[in-house]
Amino acid sequence: MQNVKYISRVVNIGDVPMGGDFPIRIQSMTTTNTLDTQATVAQAIRMIEAGCEYVRITAQGVKEAKHLAVIKKELKKSGYTTPLIADIHYNPKAAEVAARIVEKVRINPGNYTDRKKGKPSYSDSEYAQEIEIIREKIRPLINICKQYGTALRIGSNHGSLSERILLKYGDTPAGMMESALEFVQICRDFDFHNIVLSMKASNVKVMVQANRLLVKRMTEEGMNYPIHLGVTEAGDAEDGRIKSAAGIGPLLADGIGDTIRVSLTEDPELEIPVAKEIVSGFNERDKRCEITRIENEISDPFIYNRRQTLPVDKVGNGQVPVVLLSWDISKANPYSFDKGFIPDYLFNSKTGRLQKLSVSNDELVIESSRIKLAFIESEEELEKTSTKFSGETVLILETNPNKSLHELRRIINLLVKKGINQPVIFHRDYSDLSEEKLLVQASSDFSFLLIDGLIDGIWISHNRMDMKILSRMAFGILQATGSRITKTEYIACPSCGRTLFNIQETLQKIKHRTSHLKGLKIGVMGCCVNGPGEMADAHYGYVGAGKGKITLYKGRQIIQAGIAESEAVEALVTLIKMHGDWK
Ligand code: SF4
């Protein structure tokens, strides 16, 4: 991976500037009905008190956009001047109203003006004509933004690209980037530069690749707009936190990102401590400047490829990354692991050897492993010891949490250069951290190497934490990075003013019924405006379709529309059963 620090320009958003040397800003979005002033203001205050630096509020129509003035006034009366952002989809008029009121407007280039026309293809002239239409439709908004000093986020989302872009680039990181850049070019033509860009996806690899592509292109073309990072529809609880950190952390470690939003299907104020933990350590620009270019690139940063390694027992050679844990025989009982989250190996610190774990006839089997471990902390160490590696050697790369992860990339780069094909397991000890901090930090750190296919296993250590918790966490990180699937995946939106049912409760009900369906992806989305597209590659979808009404999807196809909410969870179960996916 090429490590080129990306220094963005400063964009003014009210009195909280973003980009340049300013700290990475934290933001979130309200989930209340925008027209419910009391609820929206109270929630915004809870978010601000928790540390939210920009508050985004949905404005689905002109009425809601106008109402932002009331919310802003009420917040000011209570002493809060935190910049507000209007979230707009499919409604240029609402954007134009909001841009006169709030400090920033977010538009989605996939749906600002474009509606699906069902065209099979676009000729070059039709394509150019569409861009001209967009130019005319966005021109009033840009003029208002210039006049009022309002910033604009051009936010591409995987799954909600325009038909024109989909036909030309597909639903890909390149399509997401091109979609945003078409709008950027129009803004530049009008000499408007108060722009922030985002490339979001619920798939961590897609999100990382799209942002890397964007930075590459902007750098090549002499642009430097700030970047907003986020993993959409990350879900809730531990999995939602892991997925968010796994997507945002590696980009921040590479010097990409000026503001972040952690999207959890929970109350928005609960997103803020997670966001703070993710940015901690990256906010000192000096630390970010440690990033140095690796001369020999070891992997293509825009395509996932696993590093080719030798098979050593269950490790390497394209097998799923293994989970290894430390085992203190005097303290921990390995027979207590949850079914489905049993680590592959335990490291016995007394003998310095690995024990291999497997399940036979529902019984846990522990046996000695023939694997030989070589612990490497630096390139120098690798140079000294590499001649001693045998066909049974697995390398354990270690650094402490205060050291740069780029050192590990350099070591793997050296392995590739020297033609050493030993599998690599990354080990880090987090004994100084609380469970909450460990979850976020480990997700960010391990994802840094997993998303580029550079490692064959992960080993998280913490001397006071239960092996069971560490194992569950490790499998969660592998799942979030798409490296090893061991459970059901929920692609659940955080909800917003468009949501007309209690999504948090519903997600729990759906989880309760379906959490045994390993490998199945279930989308739980608040509205049908963005939901169907943005649940992207979900196998089944549960999408809000109006007050008390739900629509069920199989893939991208509507199967049942307008089901009463009270019956919808069971209808989803029936649908999964009907298609033979219930195990
Ligand atoms: S999918 Fe969820 S967060 Fe997105 S607009 Fe709809 S309700 Fe709001």
Coordinates of C-alpha atoms and ligand atoms in Angstrom, one line a residue:
M1 CA 0.0 0.0 0.0
Q2 CA 1.3 3.4 -0.9
N3 CA 1.3 5.7 2.1
V4 CA 1.0 9.2 1.0
K5 CA -0.3 11.6 3.6
Y6 CA -3.3 13.5 2.4
I7 CA -3.5 17.1 3.5
S8 CA -6.9 18.5 2.9
R9 CA -7.9 22.1 2.5
V10 CA -9.8 23.9 5.3
V11 CA -13.6 24.0 4.8
N12 CA -15.6 26.4 7.1
I13 CA -18.7 24.9 8.6
G14 CA -20.1 27.6 11.0
D15 CA -17.5 28.2 13.6
V16 CA -16.1 24.6 13.5
P17 CA -13.7 24.4 10.6
M18 CA -12.7 21.0 9.1
G19 CA -9.6 19.8 7.3
G20 CA -6.1 21.1 7.2
D21 CA -4.5 20.8 10.7
F22 CA -7.8 20.9 12.5
P23 CA -8.7 17.8 14.6
I24 CA -10.7 15.0 13.1
R25 CA -14.2 16.2 13.7
I26 CA -16.9 13.9 15.1
Q27 CA -20.5 14.1 13.9
S28 CA -23.7 12.2 14.1
M29 CA -27.4 12.4 13.0
T30 CA -30.6 12.8 14.8
T31 CA -33.2 9.9 14.6
T32 CA -36.3 11.9 15.6
N33 CA -39.0 13.3 13.4
T34 CA -37.6 16.6 12.2
L35 CA -40.9 18.3 12.7
D36 CA -40.9 17.3 16.4
T37 CA -39.0 20.3 17.7
Q38 CA -38.8 19.3 21.3
A39 CA -37.6 15.7 20.6
T40 CA -35.0 16.8 18.0
V41 CA -33.6 19.6 20.1
A42 CA -33.4 17.4 23.2
Q43 CA -31.6 14.7 21.2
A44 CA -29.3 17.2 19.5
I45 CA -28.3 18.5 22.9
R46 CA -27.6 15.0 24.2
M47 CA -25.3 14.5 21.1
I48 CA -23.5 17.8 21.6
E49 CA -23.0 17.2 25.3
A50 CA -21.4 13.8 24.4
G51 CA -18.9 15.5 22.1
C52 CA -20.7 15.7 18.7
E53 CA -19.3 18.6 16.7
Y54 CA -21.8 18.7 13.8
V55 CA -25.4 17.6 14.1
R56 CA -27.0 16.3 10.9
I57 CA -30.8 16.3 10.6
T58 CA -32.9 14.9 7.8
A59 CA -34.9 17.3 5.7
Q60 CA -37.0 15.1 3.4
G61 CA -39.1 18.0 2.1
V62 CA -39.3 21.7 2.0
K63 CA -41.5 21.7 5.2
E64 CA -38.8 19.9 7.1
A65 CA -36.0 22.1 5.6
K66 CA -37.9 25.2 6.7
H67 CA -38.3 23.7 10.2
L68 CA -34.5 23.6 10.6
A69 CA -34.7 27.3 11.4
V70 CA -36.9 26.6 14.4
I71 CA -34.6 23.9 15.6
K72 CA -31.6 26.1 15.2
K73 CA -33.3 28.9 17.1
E74 CA -34.3 26.6 19.9
L75 CA -30.7 25.2 20.2
K76 CA -29.3 28.8 20.3
K77 CA -31.8 29.7 23.0
S78 CA -30.4 26.8 25.1
G79 CA -26.8 28.1 24.4
Y80 CA -25.8 25.7 21.6
T81 CA -24.4 27.0 18.4
T82 CA -23.1 23.6 17.0
P83 CA -23.2 23.7 13.2
L84 CA -26.2 21.9 11.7
I85 CA -26.2 19.8 8.6
A86 CA -29.3 19.1 6.5
D87 CA -29.5 15.6 5.0
I88 CA -31.2 15.7 1.5
H89 CA -32.3 13.0 -0.9
Y90 CA -34.3 13.5 -4.1
N91 CA -35.3 17.0 -3.3
P92 CA -33.3 20.0 -4.7
K93 CA -35.8 22.4 -3.4
A94 CA -35.4 21.2 0.2
A95 CA -31.6 21.6 -0.3
E96 CA -32.0 25.2 -1.5
V97 CA -34.2 26.1 1.5
A98 CA -31.9 24.4 4.0
A99 CA -28.7 26.0 2.6
R100 CA -30.0 29.4 3.7
I101 CA -30.5 28.1 7.3
V102 CA -27.9 25.6 8.3
E103 CA -24.1 25.5 8.0
K104 CA -23.8 22.5 5.7
V105 CA -26.0 20.5 3.3
R106 CA -25.4 16.9 2.5
I107 CA -26.5 15.7 -0.9
N108 CA -26.3 12.3 -2.5
P109 CA -25.1 12.6 -6.1
G110 CA -26.9 9.3 -6.8
N111 CA -30.3 10.7 -6.1
Y112 CA -30.1 14.5 -6.1
T113 CA -31.7 14.8 -9.5
D114 CA -31.4 11.4 -11.1
R115 CA -34.4 9.1 -11.1
K116 CA -34.3 5.6 -12.5
K117 CA -35.5 5.6 -16.1
G118 CA -35.0 1.9 -16.8
K119 CA -32.6 2.7 -19.7
P120 CA -30.4 -0.2 -20.9
S121 CA -27.5 2.1 -21.7
Y122 CA -26.4 5.7 -22.2
S123 CA -24.6 6.9 -25.4
D124 CA -21.8 9.4 -24.8
S125 CA -24.1 12.3 -25.9
E126 CA -26.9 11.1 -23.6
Y127 CA -24.4 10.9 -20.8
A128 CA -23.2 14.4 -21.4
Q129 CA -26.7 15.7 -21.7
E130 CA -27.5 14.2 -18.2
I131 CA -24.5 16.0 -16.7
E132 CA -25.8 19.3 -18.3
I133 CA -29.2 18.7 -16.6
I134 CA -27.4 18.1 -13.3
R135 CA -25.4 21.3 -13.8
E136 CA -28.5 23.3 -14.2
K137 CA -30.3 21.7 -11.3
I138 CA -27.5 22.1 -8.8
R139 CA -26.5 25.7 -9.9
P140 CA -29.1 27.4 -7.6
L141 CA -27.9 25.4 -4.6
I142 CA -24.3 26.3 -5.3
N143 CA -25.2 30.0 -5.6
I144 CA -27.0 29.9 -2.3
C145 CA -24.1 28.1 -0.6
K146 CA -21.7 30.8 -1.9
Q147 CA -24.0 33.6 -0.8
Y148 CA -24.6 32.1 2.7
G149 CA -21.2 30.6 3.3
T150 CA -22.8 27.1 3.5
A151 CA -20.6 24.0 3.0
L152 CA -21.7 21.1 0.9
R153 CA -21.1 17.4 1.4
I154 CA -21.2 15.3 -1.7
G155 CA -21.8 11.9 -0.3
S156 CA -21.7 8.8 -2.5
N157 CA -23.1 5.7 -1.0
H158 CA -22.6 2.1 -2.2
G159 CA -26.0 0.9 -3.3
S160 CA -27.5 4.3 -4.1
L161 CA -25.7 5.3 -7.3
S162 CA -27.6 6.8 -10.3
E163 CA -28.6 4.5 -13.1
R164 CA -26.2 6.4 -15.4
I165 CA -23.2 5.7 -13.2
L166 CA -24.3 2.1 -12.5
L167 CA -24.5 1.3 -16.2
K168 CA -21.0 2.8 -16.8
Y169 CA -19.1 1.8 -13.7
G170 CA -21.3 -0.7 -11.8
D171 CA -21.9 -0.6 -8.1
T172 CA -18.2 -0.3 -7.4
P173 CA -15.7 1.8 -5.6
A174 CA -14.9 3.4 -9.0
G175 CA -18.6 4.2 -9.6
M176 CA -18.9 5.8 -6.1
M177 CA -15.9 8.0 -6.8
E178 CA -17.0 9.0 -10.3
S179 CA -20.4 9.8 -9.0
A180 CA -19.0 12.3 -6.5
L181 CA -16.4 13.7 -8.9
E182 CA -19.0 14.6 -11.5
F183 CA -20.6 16.9 -8.9
V184 CA -17.3 18.2 -7.7
Q185 CA -16.4 19.2 -11.2
I186 CA -19.6 21.2 -11.5
C187 CA -18.8 22.9 -8.2
R188 CA -15.3 23.7 -9.4
D189 CA -16.6 25.1 -12.7
F190 CA -18.7 27.5 -10.6
D191 CA -15.6 28.3 -8.4
F192 CA -17.2 26.8 -5.3
H193 CA -14.8 24.9 -3.1
N194 CA -16.5 24.7 0.3
I195 CA -16.9 21.0 -0.3
V196 CA -16.5 17.8 1.8
L197 CA -16.7 14.3 0.1
S198 CA -17.7 10.9 1.4
M199 CA -17.7 7.4 0.1
K200 CA -19.7 5.2 2.4
A201 CA -20.6 1.5 2.2
S202 CA -21.7 -1.2 4.7
N203 CA -19.0 -3.4 3.2
V204 CA -15.7 -2.4 4.9
K205 CA -13.4 -3.4 2.0
V206 CA -15.6 -1.4 -0.5
M207 CA -15.6 1.6 1.8
V208 CA -11.8 1.5 2.2
Q209 CA -11.1 1.0 -1.5
A210 CA -13.5 3.8 -2.5
N211 CA -11.8 6.3 -0.2
R212 CA -8.3 5.3 -1.4
L213 CA -9.4 5.7 -5.0
L214 CA -10.8 9.1 -4.3
V215 CA -7.7 10.3 -2.6
K216 CA -5.5 9.0 -5.4
R217 CA -7.6 10.7 -8.0
M218 CA -7.9 14.0 -6.1
T219 CA -4.1 14.0 -5.5
E220 CA -3.5 13.4 -9.2
E221 CA -5.8 16.2 -10.2
G222 CA -4.5 18.7 -7.6
M223 CA -7.7 18.6 -5.5
N224 CA -7.7 18.4 -1.7
Y225 CA -11.2 18.5 -0.4
P226 CA -11.7 17.1 3.2
I227 CA -13.1 13.6 3.6
H228 CA -15.9 12.4 5.7
L229 CA -15.5 8.7 6.7
G230 CA -18.2 6.2 7.8
V231 CA -19.3 2.7 7.5
T232 CA -23.1 2.8 6.7
E233 CA -25.6 0.4 8.3
A234 CA -23.0 -1.0 10.6
G235 CA -25.7 -2.4 13.0
D236 CA -25.5 -2.2 16.7
A237 CA -23.7 -3.4 19.8
E238 CA -20.3 -5.1 19.5
D239 CA -20.6 -5.9 15.8
G240 CA -21.6 -2.3 14.9
R241 CA -18.6 -0.9 16.9
I242 CA -16.2 -3.5 15.4
K243 CA -17.4 -2.8 11.8
S244 CA -17.1 1.0 12.2
A245 CA -13.6 0.9 13.7
A246 CA -12.5 -1.7 11.1
G247 CA -13.5 0.6 8.2
I248 CA -12.6 4.0 9.6
G249 CA -9.4 3.2 11.6
P250 CA -7.2 1.9 8.7
L251 CA -8.0 4.9 6.6
L252 CA -7.1 7.3 9.5
A253 CA -3.9 5.3 10.0
D254 CA -3.1 6.1 6.4
G255 CA -3.7 9.8 6.9
I256 CA -7.1 9.8 5.2
G257 CA -10.2 11.4 6.9
D258 CA -11.1 14.8 8.4
T259 CA -14.4 13.9 10.0
I260 CA -16.1 10.7 11.0
R261 CA -19.5 9.4 11.7
V262 CA -20.1 6.1 13.5
S263 CA -23.5 4.8 12.3
L264 CA -25.0 2.5 15.0
T265 CA -28.6 1.3 15.3
E266 CA -28.7 2.9 18.7
D267 CA -29.4 6.4 20.1
P268 CA -27.0 8.8 18.3
E269 CA -25.3 10.0 21.5
L270 CA -24.0 6.5 22.0
E271 CA -22.0 6.7 18.8
I272 CA -19.9 9.6 20.1
P273 CA -17.7 7.7 22.6
V274 CA -17.0 5.1 19.9
A275 CA -16.0 7.8 17.5
K276 CA -13.8 9.5 20.1
E277 CA -12.0 6.3 20.7
I278 CA -11.5 5.7 17.0
V279 CA -9.9 9.1 16.4
S280 CA -7.9 9.1 19.6
G281 CA -4.3 8.8 18.6
F282 CA -4.8 10.1 15.1
N283 CA -5.6 13.7 16.1
E284 CA -2.1 14.8 16.6
R285 CA -1.0 15.6 13.0
D286 CA 2.6 14.9 14.0
K287 CA 1.7 11.3 14.6
R288 CA -0.1 11.1 11.2
C289 CA 3.0 12.5 9.6
E290 CA 4.9 9.5 10.7
I291 CA 3.4 7.8 7.7
T292 CA 6.1 7.1 5.1
R293 CA 6.0 5.8 1.6
I294 CA 6.8 2.2 1.1
E295 CA 8.9 2.0 -2.0
N296 CA 7.9 -1.5 -3.1
E297 CA 4.2 -1.9 -3.0
I298 CA 3.1 -5.2 -1.6
S299 CA -0.5 -5.2 -2.5
D300 CA -2.9 -3.3 -4.8
P301 CA -4.8 -0.9 -2.5
F302 CA -7.8 -0.9 -4.8
I303 CA -8.3 -4.7 -5.1
Y304 CA -8.4 -7.3 -2.4
N305 CA -5.7 -9.9 -2.8
R306 CA -4.5 -12.3 -0.2
R307 CA -0.7 -12.6 0.2
Q308 CA 0.4 -16.0 -1.0
T309 CA 1.8 -18.1 1.8
L310 CA 2.8 -21.7 2.5
P311 CA 0.3 -24.0 4.2
V312 CA 1.4 -24.7 7.8
D313 CA -1.3 -26.9 9.3
K314 CA -4.5 -24.7 9.3
V315 CA -2.5 -21.5 8.7
G316 CA -1.8 -19.8 5.4
N317 CA -2.2 -20.9 1.7
G318 CA -5.5 -19.0 1.3
Q319 CA -7.2 -20.7 4.2
V320 CA -9.4 -18.5 6.4
P321 CA -7.4 -16.4 8.8
V322 CA -7.0 -18.3 12.1
V323 CA -7.7 -17.1 15.7
L324 CA -5.0 -17.6 18.2
L325 CA -5.2 -16.8 21.9
S326 CA -2.9 -16.8 24.9
W327 CA -3.7 -19.6 27.3
D328 CA -2.7 -19.4 31.0
I329 CA -3.5 -22.9 32.1
S330 CA -3.7 -21.9 35.8
K331 CA -6.4 -19.3 35.0
A332 CA -8.5 -20.2 32.0
N333 CA -10.6 -23.2 31.0
P334 CA -10.6 -23.6 27.3
Y335 CA -13.7 -25.8 27.4
S336 CA -15.9 -22.7 28.1
F337 CA -15.8 -21.2 24.6
D338 CA -19.1 -20.4 22.9
K339 CA -19.9 -22.8 20.1
G340 CA -18.9 -21.2 16.8
F341 CA -16.3 -19.0 18.4
I342 CA -13.7 -21.6 19.3
P343 CA -10.1 -20.3 18.5
D344 CA -8.0 -22.4 16.2
Y345 CA -4.9 -22.4 18.5
L346 CA -4.0 -21.5 22.0
F347 CA -0.5 -20.3 22.9
N348 CA 0.8 -22.0 26.0
S349 CA 3.1 -19.4 27.6
K350 CA 4.8 -22.0 29.8
T351 CA 5.9 -24.3 26.9
G352 CA 6.0 -21.6 24.2
R353 CA 4.1 -24.0 21.9
L354 CA 0.7 -24.0 20.3
Q355 CA -2.2 -26.3 21.2
K356 CA -4.5 -27.0 18.3
L357 CA -8.3 -26.9 18.9
S358 CA -11.0 -28.7 17.0
V359 CA -14.4 -30.1 17.5
S360 CA -15.2 -33.8 17.1
N361 CA -18.6 -35.3 17.8
D362 CA -19.6 -32.1 19.5
E363 CA -16.6 -32.4 21.9
L364 CA -13.7 -30.0 22.0
V365 CA -10.4 -31.7 21.2
I366 CA -7.1 -30.1 22.3
E367 CA -3.9 -31.5 20.8
S368 CA -0.2 -30.4 20.4
S369 CA 0.6 -28.6 17.2
R370 CA 3.8 -29.1 15.2
I371 CA 3.9 -25.4 14.3
K372 CA 7.1 -23.6 15.2
L373 CA 6.7 -19.9 16.0
A374 CA 9.1 -17.1 15.1
F375 CA 8.4 -13.8 16.8
I376 CA 9.4 -10.8 14.8
E377 CA 9.2 -7.1 15.9
S378 CA 11.3 -5.3 13.3
E379 CA 12.8 -5.6 9.9
E380 CA 16.3 -6.0 11.5
E381 CA 15.0 -9.0 13.5
L382 CA 13.6 -10.5 10.3
E383 CA 16.9 -10.0 8.5
K384 CA 18.7 -11.8 11.3
T385 CA 16.4 -14.8 11.8
S386 CA 15.0 -15.6 8.3
T387 CA 17.6 -18.2 7.5
K388 CA 16.2 -20.4 10.4
F389 CA 12.7 -20.7 9.0
S390 CA 11.5 -24.2 8.1
G391 CA 8.3 -25.5 6.4
E392 CA 6.7 -25.5 9.9
T393 CA 7.4 -21.9 10.8
V394 CA 4.7 -19.4 11.3
L395 CA 5.7 -15.8 11.9
I396 CA 4.2 -13.8 14.7
L397 CA 4.4 -10.1 14.0
E398 CA 4.3 -8.1 17.2
T399 CA 4.3 -4.4 18.1
N400 CA 2.9 -2.7 21.1
P401 CA -0.1 -0.4 20.7
N402 CA 2.1 2.7 20.8
K403 CA 4.0 1.7 17.7
S404 CA 3.0 2.6 14.2
L405 CA 1.2 -0.2 12.2
H406 CA 3.2 0.9 9.2
E407 CA 6.2 -0.9 10.7
L408 CA 4.3 -4.1 10.2
R409 CA 3.5 -3.4 6.6
R410 CA 7.2 -2.7 6.1
I411 CA 8.1 -6.1 7.6
I412 CA 5.5 -7.9 5.3
N413 CA 6.9 -5.9 2.4
L414 CA 10.4 -7.2 3.2
L415 CA 9.1 -10.8 3.4
V416 CA 7.7 -10.4 -0.1
K417 CA 10.9 -8.8 -1.4
K418 CA 13.0 -11.7 0.1
G419 CA 10.6 -14.3 -1.3
I420 CA 9.8 -15.6 2.2
N421 CA 6.4 -17.3 2.1
Q422 CA 5.9 -18.1 5.7
P423 CA 2.3 -17.4 7.0
V424 CA 2.0 -14.4 9.3
I425 CA -0.1 -14.0 12.4
F426 CA -0.4 -10.5 13.9
H427 CA -0.2 -10.3 17.7
R428 CA -0.9 -7.3 19.9
D429 CA -1.3 -7.0 23.6
Y430 CA -3.9 -4.6 24.9
S431 CA -3.6 -5.3 28.6
D432 CA -3.5 -1.5 29.4
L433 CA -6.9 -0.9 27.8
S434 CA -10.5 -1.3 29.1
E435 CA -12.8 -3.8 27.2
E436 CA -14.5 -0.9 25.4
K437 CA -11.3 0.6 24.2
L438 CA -9.8 -2.7 23.3
L439 CA -12.8 -3.5 21.1
V440 CA -12.3 -0.3 19.1
Q441 CA -8.5 -0.3 19.0
A442 CA -8.1 -4.0 18.1
S443 CA -10.8 -3.7 15.3
S444 CA -8.9 -0.8 13.8
D445 CA -5.5 -2.3 14.1
F446 CA -6.2 -5.8 12.9
S447 CA -8.4 -4.5 10.0
F448 CA -5.4 -2.4 8.9
L449 CA -3.7 -5.6 7.7
L450 CA -6.7 -7.9 7.1
I451 CA -8.3 -5.7 4.5
D452 CA -5.3 -6.0 2.3
G453 CA -5.0 -9.7 2.8
L454 CA -1.6 -9.4 4.4
I455 CA -2.0 -11.7 7.4
D456 CA -3.1 -15.3 8.0
G457 CA -4.3 -15.0 11.5
I458 CA -4.9 -12.7 14.5
W459 CA -4.0 -13.0 18.1
I460 CA -5.4 -10.5 20.6
S461 CA -4.0 -10.5 24.1
H462 CA -5.2 -9.0 27.3
N463 CA -4.0 -10.3 30.6
R464 CA -7.3 -9.6 32.6
M465 CA -9.9 -10.5 29.9
D466 CA -11.8 -13.7 29.6
M467 CA -10.6 -15.8 26.6
K468 CA -14.2 -16.3 25.7
I469 CA -14.6 -12.5 25.2
L470 CA -11.4 -12.2 23.3
S471 CA -12.3 -15.1 21.0
R472 CA -15.7 -13.6 20.2
M473 CA -14.1 -10.3 19.5
A474 CA -11.5 -11.8 17.2
F475 CA -14.2 -13.7 15.2
G476 CA -16.2 -10.4 15.1
I477 CA -13.2 -8.6 13.5
L478 CA -12.7 -11.4 10.9
Q479 CA -16.4 -11.2 10.0
A480 CA -16.4 -7.4 9.8
T481 CA -13.5 -7.4 7.4
G482 CA -15.1 -10.1 5.3
S483 CA -12.1 -12.4 6.1
R484 CA -14.0 -15.3 7.8
I485 CA -17.8 -15.6 8.2
T486 CA -19.0 -17.3 11.4
K487 CA -22.3 -15.6 12.1
T488 CA -25.4 -13.8 10.7
E489 CA -24.6 -10.3 9.4
Y490 CA -27.1 -7.5 10.0
I491 CA -26.9 -4.5 7.8
A492 CA -29.0 -2.1 9.9
C493 CA -29.3 1.6 9.3
P494 CA -29.0 4.0 12.3
S495 CA -32.5 5.4 11.4
C496 CA -33.3 9.1 11.0
G497 CA -36.4 11.3 10.7
R498 CA -37.6 9.2 7.8
T499 CA -38.0 6.1 10.0
L500 CA -41.6 5.3 11.0
F501 CA -41.0 2.3 13.3
N502 CA -38.8 1.5 16.2
I503 CA -35.8 0.1 14.4
Q504 CA -33.8 -0.6 17.5
E505 CA -36.5 -2.9 19.0
T506 CA -37.1 -4.5 15.6
L507 CA -33.5 -5.3 15.1
Q508 CA -33.4 -7.1 18.4
K509 CA -36.5 -9.1 17.5
I510 CA -35.0 -10.1 14.1
K511 CA -31.7 -11.0 15.8
H512 CA -33.4 -13.1 18.3
R513 CA -35.1 -15.2 15.6
T514 CA -32.3 -15.4 13.0
S515 CA -28.9 -15.2 14.8
H516 CA -28.2 -18.9 14.1
L517 CA -28.2 -18.4 10.4
K518 CA -24.4 -18.3 9.8
G519 CA -23.4 -16.5 6.6
L520 CA -26.8 -14.9 5.9
K521 CA -27.0 -11.1 5.5
I522 CA -30.2 -9.5 6.6
G523 CA -30.9 -5.8 5.9
V524 CA -33.0 -3.9 8.4
M525 CA -33.6 -0.4 7.0
G526 CA -35.7 2.5 8.2
C527 CA -37.1 3.7 4.9
C528 CA -37.7 2.7 1.3
V529 CA -36.0 5.9 0.0
N530 CA -32.5 4.7 0.7
G531 CA -33.0 1.4 2.4
P532 CA -33.4 -1.0 -0.5
G533 CA -30.3 0.3 -2.3
E534 CA -28.1 0.7 0.7
M535 CA -28.6 -2.7 2.2
A536 CA -26.5 -3.5 -0.9
D537 CA -25.7 -7.2 -0.9
A538 CA -28.1 -8.4 1.8
H539 CA -29.8 -11.7 1.1
Y540 CA -33.1 -10.6 2.8
G541 CA -34.4 -7.1 3.6
Y542 CA -36.9 -5.7 6.1
V543 CA -37.6 -2.2 5.1
G544 CA -39.9 0.5 6.5
A545 CA -42.6 1.4 3.9
G546 CA -44.8 3.9 5.8
K547 CA -46.4 4.2 9.2
G548 CA -46.7 0.7 10.6
K549 CA -46.0 -0.9 7.2
I550 CA -43.0 -3.1 6.2
T551 CA -41.8 -4.3 2.8
L552 CA -39.8 -7.6 2.6
Y553 CA -37.1 -8.2 0.1
K554 CA -35.3 -11.2 -1.2
G555 CA -32.0 -9.7 -2.6
R556 CA -33.1 -6.6 -4.5
Q557 CA -36.6 -7.9 -5.3
I558 CA -39.7 -7.0 -3.4
I559 CA -41.5 -10.1 -2.2
Q560 CA -44.2 -8.7 0.1
A561 CA -45.2 -5.1 0.4
G562 CA -47.2 -3.2 3.0
I563 CA -47.2 -6.0 5.7
A564 CA -48.4 -4.9 9.1
E565 CA -45.4 -4.2 11.4
S566 CA -46.8 -6.6 14.0
E567 CA -46.6 -9.5 11.6
A568 CA -43.5 -8.6 9.7
V569 CA -40.8 -10.3 11.7
E570 CA -42.6 -13.7 11.4
A571 CA -43.2 -13.0 7.7
L572 CA -39.5 -12.5 7.3
V573 CA -38.8 -15.8 9.0
T574 CA -41.4 -17.5 6.7
L575 CA -39.7 -16.0 3.7
I576 CA -36.3 -17.2 4.7
K577 CA -37.7 -20.7 5.3
M578 CA -39.5 -20.7 2.0
H579 CA -36.2 -20.1 0.2
G580 CA -34.4 -22.9 2.0
D581 CA -32.1 -20.6 4.0
W582 CA -33.4 -21.6 7.4
K583 CA -31.0 -24.0 9.1
Ligands
SF4_1 S1 -32.1 4.1 5.3 FE1 -32.4 4.6 7.5 S2 -30.9 6.3 7.9 FE2 -31.1 6.1 5.6 S3 -32.6 7.6 5.1 FE3 -33.7 5.7 5.4 S4 -34.3 5.7 7.6 FE4 -32.8 7.3 7.3

